[in-house]
Structures are given as structure tokens and as C-alpha cells.
């Protein structure tokens, strides 16, 4: 028996083939839910908790940094040890009018010895203030 120019056996084998393909797409679509929806939500929540538990204290002679979400991380740098003050604005930061200030110290090329003040909204004022304090040293 023929259905539109193909035999019934060929028709059912084609349908079985396409149903297997649809099953694979459904399977991979279900895998995409945790990767593209749940994971970014977890990352956003984690970053929010870190930002809300991070404080910077700009003092006359030094700047202090304290992060206390999962582990407590405390650091302070005297202005006379700061080599350079950098201001950076990425694409997403420009959209939200945010900036990042990095206080570079000797040996901070790998980013461990300096202080990174991330995603602050009044970055220009903070940059000018910190830069003037560093130049007074």
C-alpha cells in the first residue's frame, strides 16, 4: 500500500526517526533549563549577597575593605603603598552607570595584592577622592 508515493513501511520508519529526533530535542531542551535559567539566577543571588556584605572605608591614610558573606575577607592598604589608581567601565557597567576602581600596589599584577572596588554608582567622585588622597602621600 502506498501513501502519497511512499510505502506504509517507509512512512512508519520515517515517523519513528522523527519522533526519536523530537525526543532528543525535548531531552536537551530540558537540560537547558538549569543551564540557562537556574544557574544565572544562582549567580545573581550569590553576587547580590556578596555585594550587600561588602564594605569599603575610605580613611585619611588608608582604605579598608571587608567582605563577610561566606568567609570573612579583610584588607587595608595605606595610600603611600598605592602605585596607581585605575578606573574601569565595562559595557554592562556603562548600561547601569557603574564603575570599578582598582588600587594597584607593588606585586598586584595578578590582582591579589590590590583592592578592587567593584560596581559602584558614584565611581567618578570616588575615583577623584581616592586619587587625590593617593597623590597626597
Short mmCIF file of N, CA and C in Angstrom, two decimals:
data_model
loop_
_atom_site.label_atom_id
_atom_site.label_comp_id
_atom_site.label_asym_id
_atom_site.label_seq_id
_atom_site.Cartn_x
_atom_site.Cartn_y
_atom_site.Cartn_z
N UNK A 1 0.84 -1.17 0.00
CA UNK A 1 0.00 0.00 0.00
C UNK A 1 0.90 1.24 0.00
N UNK A 2 0.48 2.26 -0.74
CA UNK A 2 1.26 3.49 -0.89
C UNK A 2 0.47 4.65 -0.29
N UNK A 3 1.19 5.55 0.41
CA UNK A 3 0.62 6.79 0.94
C UNK A 3 1.40 7.95 0.32
N UNK A 4 0.80 8.64 -0.61
CA UNK A 4 1.45 9.77 -1.25
C UNK A 4 2.76 9.43 -1.90
N UNK A 5 2.89 8.30 -2.51
CA UNK A 5 4.10 7.92 -3.23
C UNK A 5 5.09 7.14 -2.39
N UNK A 6 4.86 6.95 -1.08
CA UNK A 6 5.76 6.16 -0.26
C UNK A 6 4.99 4.98 0.31
N UNK A 7 5.71 3.90 0.51
CA UNK A 7 5.05 2.72 1.07
C UNK A 7 4.78 2.95 2.56
N UNK A 8 3.84 2.17 3.10
CA UNK A 8 3.47 2.30 4.51
C UNK A 8 4.66 2.01 5.41
N UNK A 9 5.47 1.02 5.05
CA UNK A 9 6.65 0.69 5.86
C UNK A 9 7.63 1.86 5.91
N UNK A 10 7.85 2.51 4.76
CA UNK A 10 8.75 3.67 4.73
C UNK A 10 8.16 4.83 5.55
N UNK A 11 6.83 5.00 5.47
CA UNK A 11 6.17 6.10 6.20
C UNK A 11 6.36 5.94 7.70
N UNK A 12 6.14 4.72 8.22
CA UNK A 12 6.28 4.50 9.65
C UNK A 12 7.74 4.58 10.11
N UNK A 13 8.67 4.13 9.27
CA UNK A 13 10.08 4.24 9.66
C UNK A 13 10.51 5.70 9.69
N UNK A 14 9.99 6.53 8.80
CA UNK A 14 10.30 7.97 8.81
C UNK A 14 9.70 8.61 10.06
N UNK A 15 8.47 8.26 10.42
CA UNK A 15 7.83 8.81 11.62
C UNK A 15 8.60 8.42 12.88
N UNK A 16 9.05 7.18 12.95
CA UNK A 16 9.82 6.73 14.11
C UNK A 16 11.12 7.52 14.20
N UNK A 17 11.76 7.75 13.05
CA UNK A 17 13.00 8.52 13.01
C UNK A 17 12.78 9.94 13.54
N UNK A 18 11.71 10.60 13.06
CA UNK A 18 11.44 11.97 13.50
C UNK A 18 11.00 12.03 14.96
N UNK A 19 10.29 11.03 15.44
CA UNK A 19 9.90 11.04 16.85
C UNK A 19 11.13 10.87 17.74
N UNK A 20 12.12 10.11 17.28
CA UNK A 20 13.36 9.99 18.05
C UNK A 20 14.10 11.33 18.09
N UNK A 21 14.13 12.02 16.97
CA UNK A 21 14.77 13.33 16.93
C UNK A 21 14.05 14.30 17.85
N UNK A 22 12.72 14.30 17.84
CA UNK A 22 11.95 15.17 18.71
C UNK A 22 12.23 14.84 20.18
N UNK A 23 12.36 13.56 20.51
CA UNK A 23 12.68 13.15 21.87
C UNK A 23 14.04 13.66 22.32
N UNK A 24 15.01 13.63 21.41
CA UNK A 24 16.34 14.16 21.73
C UNK A 24 16.26 15.65 21.96
N UNK A 25 15.52 16.38 21.11
CA UNK A 25 15.38 17.83 21.29
C UNK A 25 14.69 18.16 22.61
N UNK A 26 13.68 17.40 22.96
CA UNK A 26 12.99 17.63 24.23
C UNK A 26 13.94 17.37 25.39
N UNK A 27 14.73 16.29 25.29
CA UNK A 27 15.69 15.96 26.35
C UNK A 27 16.70 17.09 26.53
N UNK A 28 17.30 17.55 25.43
CA UNK A 28 18.29 18.63 25.52
C UNK A 28 17.64 19.96 25.91
N UNK A 29 16.41 20.17 25.54
CA UNK A 29 15.70 21.37 25.97
C UNK A 29 15.51 21.36 27.48
N UNK A 30 15.20 20.21 28.03
CA UNK A 30 15.05 20.10 29.49
C UNK A 30 16.39 20.30 30.20
N UNK A 31 17.47 19.89 29.57
CA UNK A 31 18.80 20.13 30.15
C UNK A 31 19.16 21.61 30.11
N UNK A 32 18.62 22.33 29.15
CA UNK A 32 18.94 23.75 29.02
C UNK A 32 18.32 24.59 30.13
N UNK A 33 17.25 24.12 30.73
CA UNK A 33 16.58 24.89 31.78
C UNK A 33 17.53 25.18 32.95
N UNK A 34 18.22 24.16 33.52
CA UNK A 34 19.13 24.50 34.61
C UNK A 34 20.32 25.34 34.15
N UNK A 35 20.79 25.11 32.94
CA UNK A 35 21.97 25.81 32.46
C UNK A 35 21.68 27.27 32.17
N UNK A 36 20.58 27.56 31.50
CA UNK A 36 20.32 28.92 31.04
C UNK A 36 19.34 29.70 31.91
N UNK A 37 18.70 29.07 32.86
CA UNK A 37 17.74 29.79 33.71
C UNK A 37 18.15 29.72 35.18
N UNK A 38 18.32 28.52 35.71
CA UNK A 38 18.58 28.36 37.14
C UNK A 38 19.99 28.83 37.49
N UNK A 39 20.99 28.47 36.71
CA UNK A 39 22.37 28.85 37.00
C UNK A 39 22.55 30.37 37.04
N UNK A 40 22.06 31.13 36.05
CA UNK A 40 22.20 32.59 36.15
C UNK A 40 21.49 33.19 37.36
N UNK A 41 20.36 32.61 37.75
CA UNK A 41 19.66 33.10 38.94
C UNK A 41 20.49 32.87 40.20
N UNK A 42 21.14 31.72 40.28
CA UNK A 42 22.00 31.43 41.43
C UNK A 42 23.20 32.38 41.45
N UNK A 43 23.77 32.65 40.28
CA UNK A 43 24.91 33.57 40.20
C UNK A 43 24.48 34.98 40.61
N UNK A 44 23.32 35.42 40.16
CA UNK A 44 22.82 36.74 40.55
C UNK A 44 22.58 36.84 42.05
N UNK A 45 22.00 35.82 42.64
CA UNK A 45 21.76 35.80 44.07
C UNK A 45 23.08 35.82 44.84
N UNK A 46 24.04 35.02 44.41
CA UNK A 46 25.35 34.97 45.06
C UNK A 46 26.04 36.34 45.00
N UNK A 47 26.04 36.97 43.82
CA UNK A 47 26.67 38.29 43.68
C UNK A 47 25.95 39.33 44.51
N UNK A 48 24.64 39.26 44.58
CA UNK A 48 23.89 40.20 45.41
C UNK A 48 24.29 40.06 46.88
N UNK A 49 24.39 38.82 47.36
CA UNK A 49 24.77 38.59 48.75
C UNK A 49 26.20 39.06 49.04
N UNK A 50 27.09 38.87 48.08
CA UNK A 50 28.46 39.36 48.26
C UNK A 50 28.48 40.88 48.30
N UNK A 51 27.81 41.53 47.34
CA UNK A 51 27.80 43.00 47.29
C UNK A 51 27.15 43.59 48.53
N UNK A 52 26.10 42.98 49.03
CA UNK A 52 25.42 43.54 50.19
C UNK A 52 26.21 43.34 51.49
N UNK A 53 27.19 42.44 51.47
CA UNK A 53 28.01 42.20 52.66
C UNK A 53 29.44 42.69 52.48
N UNK A 54 29.66 43.61 51.57
CA UNK A 54 30.98 44.17 51.33
C UNK A 54 30.98 45.65 51.69
N UNK A 55 31.99 46.08 52.45
CA UNK A 55 32.10 47.49 52.82
C UNK A 55 33.50 47.99 52.51
N UNK A 56 33.56 49.26 52.15
CA UNK A 56 34.82 49.96 51.92
C UNK A 56 34.83 51.18 52.83
N UNK A 57 35.92 51.41 53.52
CA UNK A 57 36.06 52.60 54.37
C UNK A 57 37.24 53.41 53.85
N UNK A 58 36.94 54.59 53.36
CA UNK A 58 37.99 55.47 52.86
C UNK A 58 38.38 56.38 54.00
N UNK A 59 39.59 56.18 54.49
CA UNK A 59 40.10 56.98 55.60
C UNK A 59 41.16 57.94 55.07
N UNK A 60 41.68 58.76 55.96
CA UNK A 60 42.65 59.77 55.56
C UNK A 60 43.97 59.15 55.11
N UNK A 61 44.41 58.07 55.76
CA UNK A 61 45.71 57.46 55.45
C UNK A 61 45.62 56.11 54.75
N UNK A 62 44.43 55.50 54.75
CA UNK A 62 44.30 54.15 54.18
C UNK A 62 42.87 53.90 53.73
N UNK A 63 42.72 52.83 52.99
CA UNK A 63 41.39 52.36 52.60
C UNK A 63 41.24 50.94 53.11
N UNK A 64 40.09 50.65 53.71
CA UNK A 64 39.82 49.32 54.27
C UNK A 64 38.73 48.64 53.45
N UNK A 65 38.86 47.33 53.33
CA UNK A 65 37.92 46.52 52.56
C UNK A 65 37.51 45.34 53.42
N UNK A 66 36.22 45.10 53.53
CA UNK A 66 35.73 43.97 54.32
C UNK A 66 34.59 43.28 53.58
N UNK A 67 34.77 41.98 53.36
CA UNK A 67 33.74 41.16 52.73
C UNK A 67 33.42 40.03 53.68
N UNK A 68 32.14 39.88 54.02
CA UNK A 68 31.81 38.86 55.03
C UNK A 68 30.55 38.11 54.67
N UNK A 69 30.57 37.41 53.52
CA UNK A 69 29.40 36.60 53.17
C UNK A 69 29.62 35.16 53.61
N UNK A 70 30.37 34.39 52.90
CA UNK A 70 30.65 33.01 53.30
C UNK A 70 31.89 32.98 54.19
N UNK A 71 32.96 33.60 53.71
CA UNK A 71 34.17 33.74 54.51
C UNK A 71 34.41 35.22 54.73
N UNK A 72 35.10 35.53 55.77
CA UNK A 72 35.38 36.93 56.06
C UNK A 72 36.75 37.28 55.49
N UNK A 73 36.76 38.30 54.64
CA UNK A 73 37.97 38.74 53.99
C UNK A 73 38.18 40.21 54.34
N UNK A 74 39.28 40.52 54.98
CA UNK A 74 39.56 41.88 55.40
C UNK A 74 40.91 42.30 54.86
N UNK A 75 40.98 43.53 54.34
CA UNK A 75 42.22 44.04 53.80
C UNK A 75 42.27 45.55 53.97
N UNK A 76 43.45 46.08 54.16
CA UNK A 76 43.62 47.53 54.19
C UNK A 76 44.93 47.87 53.50
N UNK A 77 44.91 48.99 52.81
CA UNK A 77 46.10 49.45 52.10
C UNK A 77 46.32 50.92 52.44
N UNK A 78 47.54 51.21 52.84
CA UNK A 78 47.90 52.61 53.07
C UNK A 78 48.13 53.28 51.72
N UNK A 79 47.75 54.54 51.64
CA UNK A 79 47.84 55.26 50.37
C UNK A 79 49.28 55.40 49.88
N UNK A 80 50.27 55.44 50.80
CA UNK A 80 51.65 55.59 50.35
C UNK A 80 52.17 54.32 49.67
N UNK A 81 51.44 53.21 49.77
CA UNK A 81 51.83 51.97 49.09
C UNK A 81 51.12 51.78 47.76
N UNK A 82 50.22 52.68 47.42
CA UNK A 82 49.48 52.57 46.16
C UNK A 82 50.32 53.19 45.04
N UNK A 83 50.50 52.43 43.97
CA UNK A 83 51.27 52.90 42.82
C UNK A 83 50.37 53.70 41.88
N UNK A 84 49.24 53.12 41.54
CA UNK A 84 48.32 53.74 40.59
C UNK A 84 46.88 53.48 41.01
N UNK A 85 46.00 54.36 40.56
CA UNK A 85 44.56 54.19 40.76
C UNK A 85 43.94 54.09 39.37
N UNK A 86 43.23 53.01 39.11
CA UNK A 86 42.63 52.78 37.80
C UNK A 86 41.11 52.82 37.91
N UNK A 87 40.46 53.38 36.89
CA UNK A 87 39.00 53.37 36.79
C UNK A 87 38.63 52.61 35.53
N UNK A 88 37.71 51.67 35.67
CA UNK A 88 37.29 50.86 34.53
C UNK A 88 35.77 50.82 34.45
N UNK A 89 35.26 50.93 33.23
CA UNK A 89 33.82 50.81 32.99
C UNK A 89 33.63 49.85 31.82
N UNK A 90 33.05 48.70 32.08
CA UNK A 90 32.76 47.74 31.04
C UNK A 90 31.45 48.07 30.34
N UNK A 91 31.10 47.27 29.37
CA UNK A 91 29.89 47.52 28.58
C UNK A 91 28.64 47.47 29.46
N UNK A 92 28.53 46.42 30.27
CA UNK A 92 27.35 46.29 31.13
C UNK A 92 27.37 47.37 32.21
N UNK A 93 28.55 47.70 32.71
CA UNK A 93 28.65 48.76 33.71
C UNK A 93 28.19 50.10 33.13
N UNK A 94 28.51 50.36 31.87
CA UNK A 94 28.06 51.60 31.24
C UNK A 94 26.54 51.65 31.15
N UNK A 95 25.92 50.50 30.88
CA UNK A 95 24.45 50.46 30.80
C UNK A 95 23.81 50.83 32.13
N UNK A 96 24.41 50.39 33.23
CA UNK A 96 23.86 50.64 34.55
C UNK A 96 24.53 51.80 35.27
N UNK A 97 25.40 52.52 34.57
CA UNK A 97 26.12 53.68 35.11
C UNK A 97 26.91 53.30 36.37
N UNK A 98 27.73 52.25 36.23
CA UNK A 98 28.58 51.76 37.31
C UNK A 98 30.04 51.81 36.87
N UNK A 99 30.94 51.71 37.82
CA UNK A 99 32.35 51.68 37.51
C UNK A 99 33.11 50.87 38.55
N UNK A 100 34.34 50.49 38.21
CA UNK A 100 35.19 49.73 39.10
C UNK A 100 36.51 50.47 39.26
N UNK A 101 36.95 50.61 40.50
CA UNK A 101 38.21 51.27 40.81
C UNK A 101 39.18 50.21 41.33
N UNK A 102 40.40 50.23 40.80
CA UNK A 102 41.42 49.29 41.25
C UNK A 102 42.61 50.07 41.78
N UNK A 103 42.98 49.80 43.03
CA UNK A 103 44.16 50.41 43.65
C UNK A 103 45.33 49.44 43.46
N UNK A 104 46.26 49.83 42.64
CA UNK A 104 47.39 48.96 42.31
C UNK A 104 48.53 49.18 43.29
N UNK A 105 49.05 48.09 43.81
CA UNK A 105 50.19 48.13 44.74
C UNK A 105 51.33 47.32 44.14
N UNK A 106 52.55 47.42 44.68
CA UNK A 106 53.65 46.60 44.15
C UNK A 106 53.30 45.11 44.23
N UNK A 107 53.48 44.42 43.14
CA UNK A 107 53.18 42.99 43.11
C UNK A 107 51.72 42.67 42.90
N UNK A 108 50.91 43.65 42.50
CA UNK A 108 49.47 43.39 42.33
C UNK A 108 49.11 43.12 40.88
N UNK A 109 50.08 42.76 40.07
CA UNK A 109 49.79 42.46 38.67
C UNK A 109 48.82 41.31 38.50
N UNK A 110 48.83 40.38 39.44
CA UNK A 110 47.89 39.26 39.37
C UNK A 110 46.56 39.59 40.03
N UNK A 111 46.41 40.80 40.58
CA UNK A 111 45.14 41.23 41.16
C UNK A 111 44.92 40.82 42.60
N UNK A 112 45.91 40.20 43.24
CA UNK A 112 45.70 39.72 44.61
C UNK A 112 46.08 40.75 45.66
N UNK A 113 47.06 41.60 45.39
CA UNK A 113 47.55 42.50 46.43
C UNK A 113 46.90 43.87 46.41
N UNK A 114 46.16 44.19 45.39
CA UNK A 114 45.49 45.47 45.32
C UNK A 114 44.07 45.35 45.86
N UNK A 115 43.36 46.47 45.83
CA UNK A 115 41.95 46.46 46.22
C UNK A 115 41.12 46.80 45.00
N UNK A 116 40.10 46.02 44.78
CA UNK A 116 39.19 46.21 43.66
C UNK A 116 37.85 46.64 44.23
N UNK A 117 37.44 47.87 43.92
CA UNK A 117 36.15 48.38 44.38
C UNK A 117 35.20 48.22 43.20
N UNK A 118 34.36 47.18 43.27
CA UNK A 118 33.56 46.78 42.12
C UNK A 118 32.21 47.47 42.07
N UNK A 119 31.79 47.79 40.86
CA UNK A 119 30.42 48.18 40.52
C UNK A 119 29.84 49.23 41.46
N UNK A 120 30.51 50.36 41.58
CA UNK A 120 29.97 51.44 42.41
C UNK A 120 29.30 52.48 41.52
N UNK A 121 28.26 53.09 42.03
CA UNK A 121 27.47 54.01 41.21
C UNK A 121 28.08 55.40 41.13
N UNK A 122 28.71 55.89 42.16
CA UNK A 122 29.32 57.21 42.12
C UNK A 122 30.83 57.08 41.90
N UNK A 123 31.19 56.36 40.86
CA UNK A 123 32.58 56.00 40.61
C UNK A 123 33.47 57.20 40.30
N UNK A 124 32.95 58.22 39.62
CA UNK A 124 33.79 59.37 39.27
C UNK A 124 34.20 60.15 40.52
N UNK A 125 33.24 60.37 41.42
CA UNK A 125 33.55 61.07 42.67
C UNK A 125 34.52 60.25 43.52
N UNK A 126 34.28 58.95 43.63
CA UNK A 126 35.15 58.09 44.42
C UNK A 126 36.55 58.03 43.82
N UNK A 127 36.63 57.98 42.50
CA UNK A 127 37.93 57.95 41.83
C UNK A 127 38.71 59.23 42.11
N UNK A 128 38.05 60.38 41.99
CA UNK A 128 38.71 61.66 42.25
C UNK A 128 39.17 61.75 43.70
N UNK A 129 38.31 61.33 44.63
CA UNK A 129 38.67 61.37 46.05
C UNK A 129 39.86 60.48 46.36
N UNK A 130 39.79 59.23 45.92
CA UNK A 130 40.88 58.28 46.20
C UNK A 130 42.16 58.72 45.52
N UNK A 131 42.06 59.17 44.29
CA UNK A 131 43.24 59.61 43.55
C UNK A 131 43.88 60.81 44.25
N UNK A 132 43.09 61.76 44.75
CA UNK A 132 43.66 62.91 45.46
C UNK A 132 44.32 62.47 46.77
N UNK A 133 43.73 61.51 47.47
CA UNK A 133 44.33 61.01 48.71
C UNK A 133 45.64 60.27 48.44
N UNK A 134 45.69 59.52 47.34
CA UNK A 134 46.90 58.79 46.99
C UNK A 134 48.00 59.77 46.58
N UNK A 135 47.66 60.82 45.87
CA UNK A 135 48.66 61.80 45.42
C UNK A 135 49.22 62.63 46.57
N UNK A 136 48.47 62.75 47.68
CA UNK A 136 48.96 63.50 48.85
C UNK A 136 50.09 62.77 49.56
N UNK A 137 50.14 61.46 49.42
CA UNK A 137 51.08 60.64 50.18
C UNK A 137 52.43 61.27 50.17
#
